[in-house]
Amino acid sequence: METKEYRFETEINPEQLESLAGNPSSLLNHISKEELDKLSWFIFDVLGDKDGSPEVGNIQVSSFKYDADKNKGTFRMQFDIDRKFCCSDMGSCSNDYLDFNFSIENNQLVATGSYFDWTLNN
């Protein structure tokens, strides 16, 4: 099991950051579909167990904190990992998350988070 880092940038108006504390999932409106697809593939690649063709879904943002004096903050991105096992006609779902640190640079939110696959594989 290993930890891998994911980094992304998205354009955001610094005045919008304060409103995200009240509705953290609205941050997803500022992240492109392409970037969310890249994030899903990143998570898929980190997963040690690929059985059931895992797919990332139901992405939400919580625990959004921003320090305007330092132009830095944190947030948690939560998601489901859905699996469908075609041979047994069964499915499963687990929840996981990535914690991100971010900074604001020239109207860009630059976020970095690490993902660790907690699945035991022994």
PDB file of C-alpha atoms in Angstrom:
ATOM      1  CA  MET A   1       0.000   0.000   0.000  1.00  0.00           C
ATOM      2  CA  GLU A   2       1.337   3.377  -0.916  1.00  0.00           C
ATOM      3  CA  THR A   3       0.373   7.009  -0.696  1.00  0.00           C
ATOM      4  CA  LYS A   4       0.233   9.064  -3.877  1.00  0.00           C
ATOM      5  CA  GLU A   5      -0.116  12.791  -4.275  1.00  0.00           C
ATOM      6  CA  TYR A   6      -2.684  14.511  -6.479  1.00  0.00           C
ATOM      7  CA  ARG A   7      -2.468  18.166  -7.467  1.00  0.00           C
ATOM      8  CA  PHE A   8      -4.857  20.339  -9.425  1.00  0.00           C
ATOM      9  CA  GLU A   9      -5.494  23.987 -10.162  1.00  0.00           C
ATOM     10  CA  THR A  10      -8.747  25.753 -10.864  1.00  0.00           C
ATOM     11  CA  GLU A  11      -9.659  29.353 -11.454  1.00  0.00           C
ATOM     12  CA  ILE A  12     -11.534  30.977  -8.601  1.00  0.00           C
ATOM     13  CA  ASN A  13     -12.320  34.487  -7.491  1.00  0.00           C
ATOM     14  CA  PRO A  14     -10.853  35.045  -3.981  1.00  0.00           C
ATOM     15  CA  GLU A  15     -14.110  36.712  -2.872  1.00  0.00           C
ATOM     16  CA  GLN A  16     -15.922  33.419  -3.522  1.00  0.00           C
ATOM     17  CA  LEU A  17     -13.756  31.537  -1.039  1.00  0.00           C
ATOM     18  CA  GLU A  18     -15.488  32.878   2.053  1.00  0.00           C
ATOM     19  CA  SER A  19     -18.899  31.693   0.809  1.00  0.00           C
ATOM     20  CA  LEU A  20     -17.528  28.163   0.328  1.00  0.00           C
ATOM     21  CA  ALA A  21     -17.270  27.689   4.089  1.00  0.00           C
ATOM     22  CA  GLY A  22     -21.095  27.717   4.251  1.00  0.00           C
ATOM     23  CA  ASN A  23     -21.539  25.462   1.217  1.00  0.00           C
ATOM     24  CA  PRO A  24     -18.282  23.546   0.636  1.00  0.00           C
ATOM     25  CA  SER A  25     -19.649  21.317  -2.140  1.00  0.00           C
ATOM     26  CA  SER A  26     -20.172  24.403  -4.304  1.00  0.00           C
ATOM     27  CA  LEU A  27     -16.399  24.223  -4.875  1.00  0.00           C
ATOM     28  CA  LEU A  28     -17.237  21.440  -7.347  1.00  0.00           C
ATOM     29  CA  ASN A  29     -18.875  24.103  -9.566  1.00  0.00           C
ATOM     30  CA  HIS A  30     -15.410  25.616 -10.036  1.00  0.00           C
ATOM     31  CA  ILE A  31     -13.675  22.342 -10.951  1.00  0.00           C
ATOM     32  CA  SER A  32     -13.954  21.209 -14.565  1.00  0.00           C
ATOM     33  CA  LYS A  33     -15.449  17.850 -15.499  1.00  0.00           C
ATOM     34  CA  GLU A  34     -12.108  16.944 -17.084  1.00  0.00           C
ATOM     35  CA  GLU A  35     -10.315  17.575 -13.790  1.00  0.00           C
ATOM     36  CA  LEU A  36     -12.851  15.478 -11.866  1.00  0.00           C
ATOM     37  CA  ASP A  37     -12.387  12.696 -14.442  1.00  0.00           C
ATOM     38  CA  LYS A  38      -8.608  12.880 -13.914  1.00  0.00           C
ATOM     39  CA  LEU A  39      -9.169  12.654 -10.171  1.00  0.00           C
ATOM     40  CA  SER A  40     -11.354   9.559 -10.638  1.00  0.00           C
ATOM     41  CA  TRP A  41      -8.664   7.886 -12.769  1.00  0.00           C
ATOM     42  CA  PHE A  42      -6.021   8.822 -10.206  1.00  0.00           C
ATOM     43  CA  ILE A  43      -8.033   7.120  -7.441  1.00  0.00           C
ATOM     44  CA  PHE A  44      -8.634   4.071  -9.659  1.00  0.00           C
ATOM     45  CA  ASP A  45      -4.889   3.778 -10.315  1.00  0.00           C
ATOM     46  CA  VAL A  46      -4.057   3.901  -6.588  1.00  0.00           C
ATOM     47  CA  LEU A  47      -6.566   1.174  -5.687  1.00  0.00           C
ATOM     48  CA  GLY A  48      -4.797  -2.133  -5.175  1.00  0.00           C
ATOM     49  CA  ASP A  49      -7.986  -4.144  -5.755  1.00  0.00           C
ATOM     50  CA  LYS A  50      -9.512  -3.544  -9.180  1.00  0.00           C
ATOM     51  CA  ASP A  51     -12.153  -6.311  -8.834  1.00  0.00           C
ATOM     52  CA  GLY A  52     -15.646  -5.159  -9.730  1.00  0.00           C
ATOM     53  CA  SER A  53     -14.362  -2.338 -11.966  1.00  0.00           C
ATOM     54  CA  PRO A  54     -14.356   0.336  -9.234  1.00  0.00           C
ATOM     55  CA  GLU A  55     -15.843   3.688 -10.190  1.00  0.00           C
ATOM     56  CA  VAL A  56     -15.661   6.924  -8.223  1.00  0.00           C
ATOM     57  CA  GLY A  57     -18.956   8.737  -7.717  1.00  0.00           C
ATOM     58  CA  ASN A  58     -20.963  10.990  -5.426  1.00  0.00           C
ATOM     59  CA  ILE A  59     -18.087  13.430  -4.919  1.00  0.00           C
ATOM     60  CA  GLN A  60     -18.712  15.995  -2.177  1.00  0.00           C
ATOM     61  CA  VAL A  61     -16.609  18.613  -0.432  1.00  0.00           C
ATOM     62  CA  SER A  62     -16.673  19.242   3.309  1.00  0.00           C
ATOM     63  CA  SER A  63     -14.607  20.835   6.068  1.00  0.00           C
ATOM     64  CA  PHE A  64     -13.660  23.831   3.915  1.00  0.00           C
ATOM     65  CA  LYS A  65     -11.426  26.242   5.832  1.00  0.00           C
ATOM     66  CA  TYR A  66      -9.719  29.328   4.405  1.00  0.00           C
ATOM     67  CA  ASP A  67      -7.297  31.721   6.094  1.00  0.00           C
ATOM     68  CA  ALA A  68      -7.466  34.950   4.071  1.00  0.00           C
ATOM     69  CA  ASP A  69      -4.407  36.388   5.824  1.00  0.00           C
ATOM     70  CA  LYS A  70      -2.219  33.510   4.645  1.00  0.00           C
ATOM     71  CA  ASN A  71      -4.087  32.819   1.353  1.00  0.00           C
ATOM     72  CA  LYS A  72      -4.177  29.145   2.347  1.00  0.00           C
ATOM     73  CA  GLY A  73      -6.711  26.606   3.445  1.00  0.00           C
ATOM     74  CA  THR A  74      -7.876  23.006   3.575  1.00  0.00           C
ATOM     75  CA  PHE A  75     -10.845  20.928   2.494  1.00  0.00           C
ATOM     76  CA  ARG A  76     -11.910  17.293   2.376  1.00  0.00           C
ATOM     77  CA  MET A  77     -13.194  15.685  -0.810  1.00  0.00           C
ATOM     78  CA  GLN A  78     -15.367  12.663  -0.021  1.00  0.00           C
ATOM     79  CA  PHE A  79     -16.462  10.086  -2.592  1.00  0.00           C
ATOM     80  CA  ASP A  80     -17.934   6.621  -3.061  1.00  0.00           C
ATOM     81  CA  ILE A  81     -16.126   3.744  -4.706  1.00  0.00           C
ATOM     82  CA  ASP A  82     -18.796   1.645  -6.421  1.00  0.00           C
ATOM     83  CA  ARG A  83     -18.131  -1.880  -7.664  1.00  0.00           C
ATOM     84  CA  LYS A  84     -20.280  -4.233  -9.710  1.00  0.00           C
ATOM     85  CA  PHE A  85     -19.253  -7.871  -9.877  1.00  0.00           C
ATOM     86  CA  CYS A  86     -20.667  -9.255 -13.119  1.00  0.00           C
ATOM     87  CA  CYS A  87     -19.976 -12.932 -12.363  1.00  0.00           C
ATOM     88  CA  SER A  88     -21.979 -12.912  -9.137  1.00  0.00           C
ATOM     89  CA  ASP A  89     -24.423 -10.109 -10.034  1.00  0.00           C
ATOM     90  CA  MET A  90     -23.473  -8.357  -6.801  1.00  0.00           C
ATOM     91  CA  GLY A  91     -22.279  -4.870  -6.049  1.00  0.00           C
ATOM     92  CA  SER A  92     -20.576  -3.018  -3.255  1.00  0.00           C
ATOM     93  CA  CYS A  93     -19.915   0.546  -2.241  1.00  0.00           C
ATOM     94  CA  SER A  94     -17.356   2.051   0.086  1.00  0.00           C
ATOM     95  CA  ASN A  95     -16.685   5.630   1.128  1.00  0.00           C
ATOM     96  CA  ASP A  96     -13.323   7.315   1.153  1.00  0.00           C
ATOM     97  CA  TYR A  97     -11.793  10.774   1.060  1.00  0.00           C
ATOM     98  CA  LEU A  98      -8.814  12.945   0.163  1.00  0.00           C
ATOM     99  CA  ASP A  99      -7.714  15.822   2.369  1.00  0.00           C
ATOM    100  CA  PHE A 100      -6.380  18.782   0.389  1.00  0.00           C
ATOM    101  CA  ASN A 101      -4.234  21.760   1.331  1.00  0.00           C
ATOM    102  CA  PHE A 102      -4.578  24.707  -1.006  1.00  0.00           C
ATOM    103  CA  SER A 103      -3.214  28.140  -1.671  1.00  0.00           C
ATOM    104  CA  ILE A 104      -4.489  31.007  -3.802  1.00  0.00           C
ATOM    105  CA  GLU A 105      -2.075  32.235  -6.464  1.00  0.00           C
ATOM    106  CA  ASN A 106      -3.197  34.783  -9.110  1.00  0.00           C
ATOM    107  CA  ASN A 107      -6.899  33.805  -8.918  1.00  0.00           C
ATOM    108  CA  GLN A 108      -5.964  30.119  -9.056  1.00  0.00           C
ATOM    109  CA  LEU A 109      -6.796  27.647  -6.322  1.00  0.00           C
ATOM    110  CA  VAL A 110      -3.797  25.286  -6.215  1.00  0.00           C
ATOM    111  CA  ALA A 111      -4.717  22.152  -4.263  1.00  0.00           C
ATOM    112  CA  THR A 112      -2.561  19.202  -3.243  1.00  0.00           C
ATOM    113  CA  GLY A 113      -3.808  16.076  -1.534  1.00  0.00           C
ATOM    114  CA  SER A 114      -2.553  12.588  -0.771  1.00  0.00           C
ATOM    115  CA  TYR A 115      -4.540   9.388  -1.221  1.00  0.00           C
ATOM    116  CA  PHE A 116      -3.931   6.130   0.562  1.00  0.00           C
ATOM    117  CA  ASP A 117      -5.815   2.938  -0.326  1.00  0.00           C
ATOM    118  CA  TRP A 118      -6.927   1.483   3.009  1.00  0.00           C
ATOM    119  CA  THR A 119      -8.007  -1.857   1.502  1.00  0.00           C
ATOM    120  CA  LEU A 120      -6.229  -4.820   3.053  1.00  0.00           C
ATOM    121  CA  ASN A 121      -4.844  -7.110   0.382  1.00  0.00           C
ATOM    122  CA  ASN A 122      -3.177  -9.979   2.234  1.00  0.00           C
TER     123      ASN A 122
END
